[in-house]
Amino acid sequence: MSPPDKTAGASAWAAPEGSWASSAANRRSMRANRSRDTKPEVAIRRLVHAVGLRYRVAAKPLPKMRLTADLLFRPARVAVFVDGCFWHGCPDHFVLPKTNPAYWEEKIAGNTRRDRDTDTRLQEAGWLVLRFWEHQDPVLRRGSGRGRLSP
C-alpha cells in the first residue's frame, strides 16, 4: 500500500478570509513547526542534565501565567526560553515573508511584545529570565566541580 499523496486535494484547498496560510503547502509547513521539544531545546536540556542540574520542561513559572518556560528551575526561580529566530524576530536571521507581510509583521511584533511583557512580569516576581536564540551554540564548558559551569 502506497503512502497517501500529500499534494492530493492541495489545488482544491483555499485559504479562509484573513488566514495567514497563503497555500496548502504553506499551511502544512507551518503546522509542522513544533512548539516544544525542538532540537535546540533538547540540546540544551541534555547539556544541563549532564552537569547534574534538574529542571521542569514546558512548565508555568507563575500559576496565572498562560505561557510556559522551555526549562524551569523552580526552587532557584530561573526560567529559560529558547526563542526561534523566525517566531521571535531574531535581528540576525529573521526575514519577513513576502507573502502576507502585513500579517507576519504584526504577528512577530506581537510575539516580541509578549516576550518583553513575560520578562517583566517574571522579573517583578523575583525570577531570573534567560533567553537564548535557537542558533546559539549550546555547548557549555565544565568547571571544576559537578554542576558548576564556567564562562
Coordinates of C-alpha atoms in Angstrom, one line a residue:
M1 CA 0.0 0.0 0.0
S2 CA 1.5 3.3 -1.0
P3 CA 1.5 6.4 1.3
P4 CA -1.1 9.0 0.6
D5 CA -0.2 11.7 -1.9
K6 CA 0.4 14.9 0.2
T7 CA -0.4 17.0 -2.8
A8 CA -3.8 15.4 -3.5
G9 CA -6.5 18.0 -2.9
A10 CA -4.0 20.8 -2.5
S11 CA -5.3 22.6 -5.5
A12 CA -8.9 22.4 -4.1
W13 CA -7.8 24.0 -0.8
A14 CA -8.5 27.7 -0.4
A15 CA -7.3 29.8 2.5
P16 CA -10.1 31.2 4.6
E17 CA -10.5 35.0 4.6
G18 CA -7.8 36.7 6.7
S19 CA -5.8 33.5 7.1
W20 CA -2.0 33.5 7.4
A21 CA -1.8 30.5 5.1
S22 CA -1.3 31.5 1.5
S23 CA -1.3 28.0 0.2
A24 CA -2.0 24.4 1.3
A25 CA 1.8 23.7 1.2
N26 CA 2.4 26.8 3.4
R27 CA -0.2 25.7 5.8
R28 CA 1.2 22.1 6.1
S29 CA 4.7 23.6 6.6
M30 CA 3.7 26.0 9.4
R31 CA 1.5 23.4 11.2
A32 CA 4.6 21.1 11.3
N33 CA 6.5 23.5 13.4
R34 CA 6.9 22.2 16.9
S35 CA 6.0 24.3 20.0
R36 CA 8.2 22.3 22.3
D37 CA 11.0 19.6 22.2
T38 CA 12.8 21.4 19.3
K39 CA 16.3 20.4 18.5
P40 CA 17.8 23.5 20.2
E41 CA 15.8 22.9 23.4
V42 CA 16.7 19.2 23.6
A43 CA 20.4 20.0 23.0
I44 CA 20.3 22.5 26.0
R45 CA 18.4 20.0 28.2
R46 CA 21.0 17.3 27.5
L47 CA 23.9 19.6 28.5
V48 CA 22.1 20.9 31.6
H49 CA 21.2 17.4 32.7
A50 CA 24.7 16.1 32.1
V51 CA 26.1 18.6 34.6
G52 CA 23.7 17.5 37.2
L53 CA 21.0 20.2 37.1
R54 CA 17.4 19.1 37.2
Y55 CA 14.5 21.1 35.8
R56 CA 10.9 21.1 34.6
V57 CA 10.1 21.1 30.9
A58 CA 7.3 23.3 29.5
A59 CA 6.2 24.4 32.9
K60 CA 4.4 27.6 34.0
P61 CA 6.6 29.8 36.2
L62 CA 3.6 31.6 37.7
P63 CA 0.2 30.0 38.3
K64 CA -1.8 32.6 36.5
M65 CA 0.7 32.8 33.6
R66 CA -0.6 31.3 30.3
L67 CA 2.7 30.6 28.8
T68 CA 5.4 28.1 29.7
A69 CA 9.1 28.3 30.0
D70 CA 11.2 25.8 28.0
L71 CA 13.2 24.9 31.1
L72 CA 12.2 25.9 34.6
F73 CA 14.3 25.7 37.7
R74 CA 11.5 26.4 40.2
P75 CA 13.5 26.4 43.5
A76 CA 16.1 28.7 42.1
R77 CA 13.4 30.8 40.3
V78 CA 15.1 30.6 36.9
A79 CA 13.1 30.5 33.7
V80 CA 14.8 29.6 30.4
F81 CA 13.4 30.3 27.0
V82 CA 14.8 29.1 23.7
D83 CA 13.4 31.5 21.1
G84 CA 13.1 30.5 17.5
C85 CA 14.6 33.0 15.0
F86 CA 11.5 33.3 12.9
W87 CA 8.8 33.4 15.6
H88 CA 10.6 35.8 17.8
G89 CA 12.1 38.1 15.2
C90 CA 15.9 37.4 15.6
P91 CA 17.8 40.5 14.5
D92 CA 20.4 38.3 12.7
H93 CA 18.1 35.8 10.9
F94 CA 14.5 36.9 10.7
V95 CA 13.3 37.6 7.2
L96 CA 9.8 38.9 6.7
P97 CA 7.9 36.6 4.4
K98 CA 7.0 38.1 1.0
T99 CA 3.5 36.6 1.1
N100 CA 1.1 38.3 3.5
P101 CA 3.9 40.5 5.0
A102 CA 1.5 42.8 7.0
Y103 CA 0.1 39.8 8.9
W104 CA 3.6 38.4 9.7
E105 CA 5.0 41.8 10.7
E106 CA 2.2 42.2 13.3
K107 CA 2.4 38.6 14.4
I108 CA 6.2 38.7 15.1
A109 CA 5.9 42.2 16.7
G110 CA 3.1 40.8 19.0
N111 CA 5.3 37.8 19.9
T112 CA 8.2 40.2 20.8
R113 CA 5.9 42.4 22.9
R114 CA 4.6 39.3 24.7
D115 CA 8.2 38.2 25.3
R116 CA 9.1 41.6 26.9
D117 CA 5.9 41.5 29.0
T118 CA 6.7 38.0 30.2
D119 CA 10.3 39.0 31.1
T120 CA 9.0 42.0 33.1
R121 CA 6.3 40.0 34.9
L122 CA 8.7 37.2 35.9
Q123 CA 11.4 39.7 37.0
E124 CA 9.0 41.6 39.1
A125 CA 8.0 38.2 40.7
G126 CA 11.7 37.6 41.6
W127 CA 12.6 35.3 38.7
L128 CA 15.8 35.3 36.6
V129 CA 14.8 35.1 33.0
L130 CA 17.3 33.6 30.5
R131 CA 16.6 33.8 26.7
F132 CA 18.6 32.2 24.0
W133 CA 18.2 32.2 20.3
E134 CA 17.8 28.8 18.6
H135 CA 21.0 29.5 16.5
Q136 CA 23.3 30.0 19.6
D137 CA 25.7 27.2 20.3
P138 CA 24.5 25.4 23.5
V139 CA 27.9 23.9 24.3
L140 CA 28.9 24.6 27.9
R141 CA 32.4 24.3 29.4
R142 CA 32.5 22.4 32.6
G143 CA 34.0 24.0 35.7
S144 CA 36.0 22.2 38.4
G145 CA 33.0 20.6 40.2
R146 CA 29.9 18.7 39.4
G147 CA 27.1 21.1 38.3
R148 CA 29.3 24.1 38.0
L149 CA 29.6 25.9 34.7
S150 CA 32.4 28.2 33.8
P151 CA 32.0 31.0 31.2

